[in-house]
PDB file of N, CA and C in Angstrom:
ATOM      1  N   UNK A   1      85.414  21.727  79.054  1.00 77.00           N
ATOM      2  CA  UNK A   1      85.592  21.381  80.449  1.00 77.00           C
ATOM      3  C   UNK A   1      85.457  19.820  80.662  1.00 77.00           C
ATOM      4  N   UNK A   2      84.576  19.232  79.914  1.00 85.00           N
ATOM      5  CA  UNK A   2      84.337  17.770  79.970  1.00 85.00           C
ATOM      6  C   UNK A   2      85.656  17.033  79.630  1.00 85.00           C
ATOM      7  N   UNK A   3      86.321  17.521  78.590  1.00 88.00           N
ATOM      8  CA  UNK A   3      87.583  16.867  78.180  1.00 88.00           C
ATOM      9  C   UNK A   3      88.631  16.977  79.255  1.00 88.00           C
ATOM     10  N   UNK A   4      88.661  18.113  79.938  1.00 86.00           N
ATOM     11  CA  UNK A   4      89.670  18.291  81.042  1.00 86.00           C
ATOM     12  C   UNK A   4      89.360  17.329  82.187  1.00 86.00           C
ATOM     13  N   UNK A   5      88.164  17.138  82.518  1.00 87.00           N
ATOM     14  CA  UNK A   5      87.802  16.199  83.581  1.00 87.00           C
ATOM     15  C   UNK A   5      88.179  14.739  83.174  1.00 87.00           C
ATOM     16  N   UNK A   6      87.891  14.423  81.927  1.00 88.00           N
ATOM     17  CA  UNK A   6      88.217  13.060  81.431  1.00 88.00           C
ATOM     18  C   UNK A   6      89.766  12.878  81.443  1.00 88.00           C
ATOM     19  N   UNK A   7      90.462  13.914  81.031  1.00 86.00           N
ATOM     20  CA  UNK A   7      91.918  13.812  81.046  1.00 86.00           C
ATOM     21  C   UNK A   7      92.460  13.641  82.482  1.00 86.00           C
ATOM     22  N   UNK A   8      91.896  14.397  83.415  1.00 88.00           N
ATOM     23  CA  UNK A   8      92.304  14.288  84.790  1.00 88.00           C
ATOM     24  C   UNK A   8      92.052  12.878  85.352  1.00 88.00           C
ATOM     25  N   UNK A   9      90.914  12.274  84.983  1.00 86.00           N
ATOM     26  CA  UNK A   9      90.618  10.909  85.422  1.00 86.00           C
ATOM     27  C   UNK A   9      91.681   9.919  84.827  1.00 86.00           C
ATOM     28  N   UNK A  10      92.060  10.128  83.592  1.00 85.00           N
ATOM     29  CA  UNK A  10      93.059   9.276  82.974  1.00 85.00           C
ATOM     30  C   UNK A  10      94.376   9.434  83.656  1.00 85.00           C
ATOM     31  N   UNK A  11      94.762  10.651  83.975  1.00 83.00           N
ATOM     32  CA  UNK A  11      96.039  10.938  84.655  1.00 83.00           C
ATOM     33  C   UNK A  11      96.017  10.227  86.023  1.00 83.00           C
ATOM     34  N   UNK A  12      94.946  10.374  86.766  1.00 87.00           N
ATOM     35  CA  UNK A  12      94.825   9.768  88.087  1.00 87.00           C
ATOM     36  C   UNK A  12      94.936   8.240  87.949  1.00 87.00           C
ATOM     37  N   UNK A  13      94.271   7.629  86.969  1.00 86.00           N
ATOM     38  CA  UNK A  13      94.340   6.199  86.786  1.00 86.00           C
ATOM     39  C   UNK A  13      95.763   5.772  86.474  1.00 86.00           C
ATOM     40  N   UNK A  14      96.456   6.535  85.610  1.00 84.00           N
ATOM     41  CA  UNK A  14      97.830   6.202  85.252  1.00 84.00           C
ATOM     42  C   UNK A  14      98.718   6.296  86.509  1.00 84.00           C
ATOM     43  N   UNK A  15      98.528   7.305  87.327  1.00 84.00           N
ATOM     44  CA  UNK A  15      99.306   7.435  88.534  1.00 84.00           C
ATOM     45  C   UNK A  15      99.122   6.239  89.471  1.00 84.00           C
ATOM     46  N   UNK A  16      97.839   5.799  89.566  1.00 87.00           N
ATOM     47  CA  UNK A  16      97.549   4.622  90.425  1.00 87.00           C
ATOM     48  C   UNK A  16      98.250   3.383  89.879  1.00 87.00           C
ATOM     49  N   UNK A  17      98.189   3.222  88.558  1.00 85.00           N
ATOM     50  CA  UNK A  17      98.835   2.049  87.975  1.00 85.00           C
ATOM     51  C   UNK A  17     100.376   2.103  88.112  1.00 85.00           C
ATOM     52  N   UNK A  18     100.921   3.305  88.001  1.00 84.00           N
ATOM     53  CA  UNK A  18     102.362   3.449  88.227  1.00 84.00           C
ATOM     54  C   UNK A  18     102.732   3.109  89.651  1.00 84.00           C
ATOM     55  N   UNK A  19     101.915   3.558  90.567  1.00 87.00           N
ATOM     56  CA  UNK A  19     102.212   3.259  91.996  1.00 87.00           C
ATOM     57  C   UNK A  19     102.167   1.732  92.239  1.00 87.00           C
ATOM     58  N   UNK A  20     101.182   1.087  91.682  1.00 87.00           N
ATOM     59  CA  UNK A  20     101.093  -0.387  91.855  1.00 87.00           C
ATOM     60  C   UNK A  20     102.282  -1.060  91.204  1.00 87.00           C
ATOM     61  N   UNK A  21     102.704  -0.614  90.056  1.00 84.00           N
ATOM     62  CA  UNK A  21     103.858  -1.196  89.389  1.00 84.00           C
ATOM     63  C   UNK A  21     105.130  -0.973  90.226  1.00 84.00           C
ATOM     64  N   UNK A  22     105.257   0.180  90.795  1.00 84.00           N
ATOM     65  CA  UNK A  22     106.414   0.479  91.619  1.00 84.00           C
ATOM     66  C   UNK A  22     106.409  -0.426  92.879  1.00 84.00           C
ATOM     67  N   UNK A  23     105.267  -0.597  93.490  1.00 86.00           N
ATOM     68  CA  UNK A  23     105.167  -1.455  94.640  1.00 86.00           C
ATOM     69  C   UNK A  23     105.461  -2.910  94.317  1.00 86.00           C
ATOM     70  N   UNK A  24     105.056  -3.345  93.144  1.00 84.00           N
ATOM     71  CA  UNK A  24     105.282  -4.703  92.679  1.00 84.00           C
ATOM     72  C   UNK A  24     106.774  -5.015  92.453  1.00 84.00           C
ATOM     73  N   UNK A  25     107.581  -3.981  92.248  1.00 87.00           N
ATOM     74  CA  UNK A  25     109.014  -4.146  92.063  1.00 87.00           C
ATOM     75  C   UNK A  25     109.697  -4.803  93.253  1.00 87.00           C
ATOM     76  N   UNK A  26     109.168  -4.513  94.432  1.00 87.00           N
ATOM     77  CA  UNK A  26     109.790  -5.053  95.662  1.00 87.00           C
ATOM     78  C   UNK A  26     109.687  -6.566  95.722  1.00 87.00           C
ATOM     79  N   UNK A  27     108.749  -7.111  94.952  1.00 91.00           N
ATOM     80  CA  UNK A  27     108.547  -8.551  94.991  1.00 91.00           C
ATOM     81  C   UNK A  27     109.299  -9.281  93.847  1.00 91.00           C
ATOM     82  N   UNK A  28     109.877  -8.507  92.987  1.00 91.00           N
ATOM     83  CA  UNK A  28     110.668  -9.065  91.880  1.00 91.00           C
ATOM     84  C   UNK A  28     112.147  -9.137  92.273  1.00 91.00           C
ATOM     85  N   UNK A  29     112.780 -10.258  91.970  1.00 93.00           N
ATOM     86  CA  UNK A  29     114.173 -10.443  92.391  1.00 93.00           C
ATOM     87  C   UNK A  29     115.044 -10.672  91.169  1.00 93.00           C
ATOM     88  N   UNK A  30     116.179  -9.991  91.163  1.00 94.00           N
ATOM     89  CA  UNK A  30     117.219 -10.181  90.139  1.00 94.00           C
ATOM     90  C   UNK A  30     118.461 -10.753  90.792  1.00 94.00           C
ATOM     91  N   UNK A  31     119.280 -11.399  89.979  1.00 96.00           N
ATOM     92  CA  UNK A  31     120.495 -11.989  90.509  1.00 96.00           C
ATOM     93  C   UNK A  31     121.689 -11.416  89.731  1.00 96.00           C
ATOM     94  N   UNK A  32     122.728 -11.102  90.514  1.00 97.00           N
ATOM     95  CA  UNK A  32     124.023 -10.693  89.944  1.00 97.00           C
ATOM     96  C   UNK A  32     125.041 -11.736  90.400  1.00 97.00           C
ATOM     97  N   UNK A  33     126.043 -11.962  89.564  1.00 97.00           N
ATOM     98  CA  UNK A  33     127.072 -12.952  89.942  1.00 97.00           C
ATOM     99  C   UNK A  33     128.411 -12.500  89.483  1.00 97.00           C
ATOM    100  N   UNK A  34     129.437 -13.159  90.044  1.00 97.00           N
ATOM    101  CA  UNK A  34     130.807 -12.905  89.660  1.00 97.00           C
ATOM    102  C   UNK A  34     131.595 -14.189  89.834  1.00 97.00           C
ATOM    103  N   UNK A  35     132.683 -14.325  89.153  1.00 95.00           N
ATOM    104  CA  UNK A  35     133.582 -15.480  89.297  1.00 95.00           C
ATOM    105  C   UNK A  35     132.889 -16.748  88.876  1.00 95.00           C
ATOM    106  N   UNK A  36     132.089 -16.669  87.792  1.00 96.00           N
ATOM    107  CA  UNK A  36     131.428 -17.832  87.270  1.00 96.00           C
ATOM    108  C   UNK A  36     130.411 -18.423  88.244  1.00 96.00           C
ATOM    109  N   UNK A  37     129.818 -17.524  89.009  1.00 96.00           N
ATOM    110  CA  UNK A  37     128.795 -17.990  89.985  1.00 96.00           C
ATOM    111  C   UNK A  37     129.351 -18.257  91.385  1.00 96.00           C
ATOM    112  N   UNK A  38     130.676 -17.938  91.586  1.00 97.00           N
ATOM    113  CA  UNK A  38     131.273 -18.124  92.896  1.00 97.00           C
ATOM    114  C   UNK A  38     130.650 -17.214  93.956  1.00 97.00           C
ATOM    115  N   UNK A  39     130.206 -16.030  93.491  1.00 97.00           N
ATOM    116  CA  UNK A  39     129.537 -15.084  94.362  1.00 97.00           C
ATOM    117  C   UNK A  39     128.210 -14.727  93.664  1.00 97.00           C
ATOM    118  N   UNK A  40     127.088 -14.879  94.422  1.00 97.00           N
ATOM    119  CA  UNK A  40     125.781 -14.587  93.874  1.00 97.00           C
ATOM    120  C   UNK A  40     125.094 -13.607  94.796  1.00 97.00           C
ATOM    121  N   UNK A  41     124.502 -12.561  94.195  1.00 98.00           N
ATOM    122  CA  UNK A  41     123.821 -11.514  94.942  1.00 98.00           C
ATOM    123  C   UNK A  41     122.381 -11.439  94.410  1.00 98.00           C
ATOM    124  N   UNK A  42     121.430 -11.470  95.327  1.00 97.00           N
ATOM    125  CA  UNK A  42     120.026 -11.292  94.957  1.00 97.00           C
ATOM    126  C   UNK A  42     119.553  -9.919  95.487  1.00 97.00           C
ATOM    127  N   UNK A  43     118.853  -9.161  94.605  1.00 95.00           N
ATOM    128  CA  UNK A  43     118.340  -7.852  95.028  1.00 95.00           C
ATOM    129  C   UNK A  43     116.930  -7.755  94.468  1.00 95.00           C
ATOM    130  N   UNK A  44     116.113  -6.918  95.126  1.00 91.00           N
ATOM    131  CA  UNK A  44     114.761  -6.729  94.628  1.00 91.00           C
ATOM    132  C   UNK A  44     114.725  -5.519  93.653  1.00 91.00           C
ATOM    133  N   UNK A  45     113.558  -5.264  93.130  1.00 89.00           N
ATOM    134  CA  UNK A  45     113.383  -4.164  92.168  1.00 89.00           C
ATOM    135  C   UNK A  45     113.530  -2.787  92.734  1.00 89.00           C
ATOM    136  N   UNK A  46     113.644  -2.700  94.070  1.00 87.00           N
ATOM    137  CA  UNK A  46     113.883  -1.468  94.746  1.00 87.00           C
ATOM    138  C   UNK A  46     115.376  -1.274  95.087  1.00 87.00           C
ATOM    139  N   UNK A  47     116.152  -2.172  94.532  1.00 91.00           N
ATOM    140  CA  UNK A  47     117.591  -2.166  94.724  1.00 91.00           C
ATOM    141  C   UNK A  47     118.064  -2.401  96.173  1.00 91.00           C
ATOM    142  N   UNK A  48     117.269  -3.245  96.835  1.00 92.00           N
ATOM    143  CA  UNK A  48     117.658  -3.675  98.196  1.00 92.00           C
ATOM    144  C   UNK A  48     118.297  -5.067  98.057  1.00 92.00           C
ATOM    145  N   UNK A  49     119.505  -5.218  98.537  1.00 96.00           N
ATOM    146  CA  UNK A  49     120.200  -6.504  98.509  1.00 96.00           C
ATOM    147  C   UNK A  49     119.521  -7.415  99.495  1.00 96.00           C
ATOM    148  N   UNK A  50     119.069  -8.581  99.014  1.00 96.00           N
ATOM    149  CA  UNK A  50     118.318  -9.541  99.838  1.00 96.00           C
ATOM    150  C   UNK A  50     119.162 -10.735 100.292  1.00 96.00           C
ATOM    151  N   UNK A  51     120.190 -11.097  99.479  1.00 97.00           N
ATOM    152  CA  UNK A  51     120.942 -12.261  99.817  1.00 97.00           C
ATOM    153  C   UNK A  51     122.262 -12.232  99.128  1.00 97.00           C
ATOM    154  N   UNK A  52     123.310 -12.659  99.805  1.00 97.00           N
ATOM    155  CA  UNK A  52     124.640 -12.832  99.206  1.00 97.00           C
ATOM    156  C   UNK A  52     125.099 -14.258  99.513  1.00 97.00           C
ATOM    157  N   UNK A  53     125.408 -15.020  98.466  1.00 97.00           N
ATOM    158  CA  UNK A  53     125.919 -16.375  98.590  1.00 97.00           C
ATOM    159  C   UNK A  53     127.342 -16.442  98.104  1.00 97.00           C
ATOM    160  N   UNK A  54     128.230 -16.954  98.912  1.00 97.00           N
ATOM    161  CA  UNK A  54     129.633 -17.068  98.577  1.00 97.00           C
ATOM    162  C   UNK A  54     130.033 -18.537  98.668  1.00 97.00           C
ATOM    163  N   UNK A  55     130.495 -19.096  97.590  1.00 97.00           N
ATOM    164  CA  UNK A  55     130.937 -20.474  97.625  1.00 97.00           C
ATOM    165  C   UNK A  55     132.216 -20.582  98.413  1.00 97.00           C
ATOM    166  N   UNK A  56     132.308 -21.606  99.271  1.00 96.00           N
ATOM    167  CA  UNK A  56     133.461 -21.784 100.199  1.00 96.00           C
ATOM    168  C   UNK A  56     134.783 -21.814  99.473  1.00 96.00           C
ATOM    169  N   UNK A  57     134.827 -22.352  98.237  1.00 94.00           N
ATOM    170  CA  UNK A  57     136.119 -22.502  97.540  1.00 94.00           C
ATOM    171  C   UNK A  57     136.749 -21.217  97.178  1.00 94.00           C
ATOM    172  N   UNK A  58     136.008 -20.109  97.196  1.00 94.00           N
ATOM    173  CA  UNK A  58     136.628 -18.792  96.830  1.00 94.00           C
ATOM    174  C   UNK A  58     137.095 -18.048  98.060  1.00 94.00           C
ATOM    175  N   UNK A  59     136.919 -18.608  99.231  1.00 95.00           N
ATOM    176  CA  UNK A  59     137.382 -17.989 100.483  1.00 95.00           C
ATOM    177  C   UNK A  59     138.838 -18.397 100.727  1.00 95.00           C
ATOM    178  N   UNK A  60     139.710 -17.455 100.460  1.00 94.00           N
ATOM    179  CA  UNK A  60     141.125 -17.676 100.673  1.00 94.00           C
ATOM    180  C   UNK A  60     141.675 -16.581 101.615  1.00 94.00           C
ATOM    181  N   UNK A  61     142.000 -16.901 102.850  1.00 93.00           N
ATOM    182  CA  UNK A  61     142.467 -15.900 103.784  1.00 93.00           C
ATOM    183  C   UNK A  61     143.712 -15.133 103.274  1.00 93.00           C
ATOM    184  N   UNK A  62     144.443 -15.746 102.347  1.00 95.00           N
ATOM    185  CA  UNK A  62     145.611 -15.055 101.813  1.00 95.00           C
ATOM    186  C   UNK A  62     145.321 -14.164 100.613  1.00 95.00           C
ATOM    187  N   UNK A  63     144.002 -14.168 100.171  1.00 95.00           N
ATOM    188  CA  UNK A  63     143.672 -13.310  99.024  1.00 95.00           C
ATOM    189  C   UNK A  63     142.255 -12.718  99.268  1.00 95.00           C
ATOM    190  N   UNK A  64     142.157 -11.947 100.303  1.00 95.00           N
ATOM    191  CA  UNK A  64     140.896 -11.275 100.685  1.00 95.00           C
ATOM    192  C   UNK A  64     140.476 -10.299  99.597  1.00 95.00           C
ATOM    193  N   UNK A  65     141.449  -9.642  98.949  1.00 97.00           N
ATOM    194  CA  UNK A  65     141.104  -8.672  97.915  1.00 97.00           C
ATOM    195  C   UNK A  65     140.327  -9.295  96.760  1.00 97.00           C
ATOM    196  N   UNK A  66     140.635 -10.524  96.423  1.00 96.00           N
ATOM    197  CA  UNK A  66     139.938 -11.184  95.324  1.00 96.00           C
ATOM    198  C   UNK A  66     138.459 -11.393  95.710  1.00 96.00           C
ATOM    199  N   UNK A  67     138.206 -11.811  96.940  1.00 96.00           N
ATOM    200  CA  UNK A  67     136.834 -11.987  97.400  1.00 96.00           C
ATOM    201  C   UNK A  67     136.090 -10.682  97.446  1.00 96.00           C
ATOM    202  N   UNK A  68     136.760  -9.670  97.916  1.00 97.00           N
ATOM    203  CA  UNK A  68     136.142  -8.355  97.954  1.00 97.00           C
ATOM    204  C   UNK A  68     135.761  -7.890  96.511  1.00 97.00           C
ATOM    205  N   UNK A  69     136.616  -8.098  95.540  1.00 97.00           N
ATOM    206  CA  UNK A  69     136.347  -7.721  94.174  1.00 97.00           C
ATOM    207  C   UNK A  69     135.164  -8.544  93.625  1.00 97.00           C
ATOM    208  N   UNK A  70     135.097  -9.851  93.940  1.00 97.00           N
ATOM    209  CA  UNK A  70     134.000 -10.660  93.478  1.00 97.00           C
ATOM    210  C   UNK A  70     132.665 -10.184  94.052  1.00 97.00           C
ATOM    211  N   UNK A  71     132.645  -9.863  95.375  1.00 97.00           N
ATOM    212  CA  UNK A  71     131.409  -9.411  95.994  1.00 97.00           C
ATOM    213  C   UNK A  71     131.012  -8.051  95.390  1.00 97.00           C
ATOM    214  N   UNK A  72     131.929  -7.148  95.214  1.00 97.00           N
ATOM    215  CA  UNK A  72     131.645  -5.861  94.621  1.00 97.00           C
ATOM    216  C   UNK A  72     131.087  -5.999  93.207  1.00 97.00           C
ATOM    217  N   UNK A  73     131.705  -6.858  92.415  1.00 97.00           N
ATOM    218  CA  UNK A  73     131.282  -7.096  91.011  1.00 97.00           C
ATOM    219  C   UNK A  73     129.848  -7.682  91.006  1.00 97.00           C
ATOM    220  N   UNK A  74     129.575  -8.641  91.878  1.00 97.00           N
ATOM    221  CA  UNK A  74     128.267  -9.276  91.922  1.00 97.00           C
ATOM    222  C   UNK A  74     127.169  -8.310  92.402  1.00 97.00           C
ATOM    223  N   UNK A  75     127.491  -7.496  93.410  1.00 97.00           N
ATOM    224  CA  UNK A  75     126.515  -6.494  93.864  1.00 97.00           C
ATOM    225  C   UNK A  75     126.205  -5.466  92.779  1.00 97.00           C
ATOM    226  N   UNK A  76     127.237  -5.002  92.124  1.00 97.00           N
ATOM    227  CA  UNK A  76     127.009  -4.034  91.058  1.00 97.00           C
ATOM    228  C   UNK A  76     126.196  -4.638  89.884  1.00 97.00           C
ATOM    229  N   UNK A  77     126.447  -5.944  89.606  1.00 97.00           N
ATOM    230  CA  UNK A  77     125.712  -6.622  88.563  1.00 97.00           C
ATOM    231  C   UNK A  77     124.229  -6.716  88.962  1.00 97.00           C
ATOM    232  N   UNK A  78     123.959  -7.088  90.178  1.00 97.00           N
ATOM    233  CA  UNK A  78     122.554  -7.165  90.657  1.00 97.00           C
ATOM    234  C   UNK A  78     121.862  -5.834  90.592  1.00 97.00           C
ATOM    235  N   UNK A  79     122.552  -4.752  91.044  1.00 96.00           N
ATOM    236  CA  UNK A  79     121.925  -3.419  91.058  1.00 96.00           C
ATOM    237  C   UNK A  79     121.700  -2.937  89.634  1.00 96.00           C
ATOM    238  N   UNK A  80     122.560  -3.219  88.699  1.00 95.00           N
ATOM    239  CA  UNK A  80     122.396  -2.857  87.307  1.00 95.00           C
ATOM    240  C   UNK A  80     121.137  -3.551  86.756  1.00 95.00           C
ATOM    241  N   UNK A  81     120.991  -4.858  87.101  1.00 95.00           N
ATOM    242  CA  UNK A  81     119.864  -5.611  86.646  1.00 95.00           C
ATOM    243  C   UNK A  81     118.559  -5.071  87.264  1.00 95.00           C
ATOM    244  N   UNK A  82     118.629  -4.610  88.507  1.00 93.00           N
ATOM    245  CA  UNK A  82     117.448  -4.014  89.165  1.00 93.00           C
ATOM    246  C   UNK A  82     117.055  -2.748  88.430  1.00 93.00           C
ATOM    247  N   UNK A  83     118.047  -1.921  88.034  1.00 91.00           N
ATOM    248  CA  UNK A  83     117.754  -0.701  87.287  1.00 91.00           C
ATOM    249  C   UNK A  83     117.083  -1.048  85.945  1.00 91.00           C
ATOM    250  N   UNK A  84     117.599  -2.112  85.294  1.00 91.00           N
ATOM    251  CA  UNK A  84     116.998  -2.529  84.030  1.00 91.00           C
ATOM    252  C   UNK A  84     115.570  -3.006  84.197  1.00 91.00           C
ATOM    253  N   UNK A  85     115.350  -3.720  85.270  1.00 89.00           N
ATOM    254  CA  UNK A  85     113.995  -4.220  85.591  1.00 89.00           C
ATOM    255  C   UNK A  85     113.041  -3.061  85.818  1.00 89.00           C
ATOM    256  N   UNK A  86     113.502  -2.072  86.593  1.00 87.00           N
ATOM    257  CA  UNK A  86     112.668  -0.894  86.869  1.00 87.00           C
ATOM    258  C   UNK A  86     112.389  -0.130  85.600  1.00 87.00           C
ATOM    259  N   UNK A  87     113.403   0.066  84.752  1.00 86.00           N
ATOM    260  CA  UNK A  87     113.229   0.809  83.525  1.00 86.00           C
ATOM    261  C   UNK A  87     112.223   0.071  82.622  1.00 86.00           C
ATOM    262  N   UNK A  88     112.340  -1.259  82.588  1.00 86.00           N
ATOM    263  CA  UNK A  88     111.431  -2.037  81.725  1.00 86.00           C
ATOM    264  C   UNK A  88     110.013  -1.987  82.240  1.00 86.00           C
ATOM    265  N   UNK A  89     109.811  -2.156  83.561  1.00 81.00           N
ATOM    266  CA  UNK A  89     108.480  -2.162  84.124  1.00 81.00           C
ATOM    267  C   UNK A  89     107.826  -0.777  84.118  1.00 81.00           C
ATOM    268  N   UNK A  90     108.615   0.213  84.368  1.00 78.00           N
ATOM    269  CA  UNK A  90     108.065   1.573  84.403  1.00 78.00           C
ATOM    270  C   UNK A  90     108.043   2.224  83.019  1.00 78.00           C
ATOM    271  N   UNK A  91     108.818   1.726  82.094  1.00 76.00           N
ATOM    272  CA  UNK A  91     108.861   2.266  80.749  1.00 76.00           C
ATOM    273  C   UNK A  91     107.576   2.218  80.003  1.00 76.00           C
ATOM    274  N   UNK A  92     106.712   1.329  80.381  1.00 76.00           N
ATOM    275  CA  UNK A  92     105.401   1.286  79.690  1.00 76.00           C
ATOM    276  C   UNK A  92     104.568   2.476  80.046  1.00 76.00           C
ATOM    277  N   UNK A  93     104.876   3.174  81.136  1.00 72.00           N
ATOM    278  CA  UNK A  93     104.173   4.365  81.472  1.00 72.00           C
ATOM    279  C   UNK A  93     104.769   5.643  80.898  1.00 72.00           C
ATOM    280  N   UNK A  94     106.068   5.580  80.622  1.00 63.00           N
ATOM    281  CA  UNK A  94     106.752   6.765  80.132  1.00 63.00           C
ATOM    282  C   UNK A  94     107.104   6.672  78.630  1.00 63.00           C
ATOM    283  N   UNK A  95     106.692   5.580  78.032  1.00 65.00           N
ATOM    284  CA  UNK A  95     107.041   5.410  76.586  1.00 65.00           C
ATOM    285  C   UNK A  95     108.527   5.249  76.352  1.00 65.00           C
ATOM    286  N   UNK A  96     109.225   4.760  77.370  1.00 55.00           N
ATOM    287  CA  UNK A  96     110.697   4.539  77.215  1.00 55.00           C
ATOM    288  C   UNK A  96     111.493   5.757  77.556  1.00 55.00           C
ATOM    289  N   UNK A  97     110.858   6.859  77.823  1.00 56.00           N
ATOM    290  CA  UNK A  97     111.656   8.066  78.216  1.00 56.00           C
ATOM    291  C   UNK A  97     112.076   7.961  79.636  1.00 56.00           C
ATOM    292  N   UNK A  98     113.285   8.370  79.907  1.00 56.00           N
ATOM    293  CA  UNK A  98     113.830   8.406  81.280  1.00 56.00           C
ATOM    294  C   UNK A  98     113.510   9.768  81.870  1.00 56.00           C
ATOM    295  N   UNK A  99     112.526   9.836  82.744  1.00 53.00           N
ATOM    296  CA  UNK A  99     112.101  11.089  83.315  1.00 53.00           C
ATOM    297  C   UNK A  99     112.611  11.149  84.754  1.00 53.00           C
ATOM    298  N   UNK A 100     113.639  11.973  85.007  1.00 55.00           N
ATOM    299  CA  UNK A 100     114.247  12.037  86.350  1.00 55.00           C
ATOM    300  C   UNK A 100     113.250  12.365  87.432  1.00 55.00           C
ATOM    301  N   UNK A 101     113.385  11.625  88.546  1.00 54.00           N
ATOM    302  CA  UNK A 101     112.492  11.849  89.646  1.00 54.00           C
ATOM    303  C   UNK A 101     111.120  11.194  89.582  1.00 54.00           C
ATOM    304  N   UNK A 102     110.831  10.592  88.429  1.00 51.00           N
ATOM    305  CA  UNK A 102     109.522   9.938  88.292  1.00 51.00           C
ATOM    306  C   UNK A 102     109.510   8.619  89.025  1.00 51.00           C
ATOM    307  N   UNK A 103     110.599   7.877  89.008  1.00 48.00           N
ATOM    308  CA  UNK A 103     110.671   6.624  89.734  1.00 48.00           C
ATOM    309  C   UNK A 103     112.099   6.319  90.073  1.00 48.00           C
TER     310      UNK A 103
END
């Protein structure tokens, strides 16, 4: 019974540490870009887009599709990096295993 109580304390401590790590992700920022930096997107570790910067020279009213593609590419790049950040930060709790629904 003593071992079970000790194990439960360890599980609770790990859960608290995981919660803190998850909360800390909102303060970490990743950047995605496209067009050699013409479009820059910043997102936090919770995959919330925080900022989009578009250089004026890529704004061409006659080629809106190109700008749309650049923004889409930069957003997807930032979100992919946010996923990688989350996997790295939370992986220390899961031993690198991807456990669906855990985070």
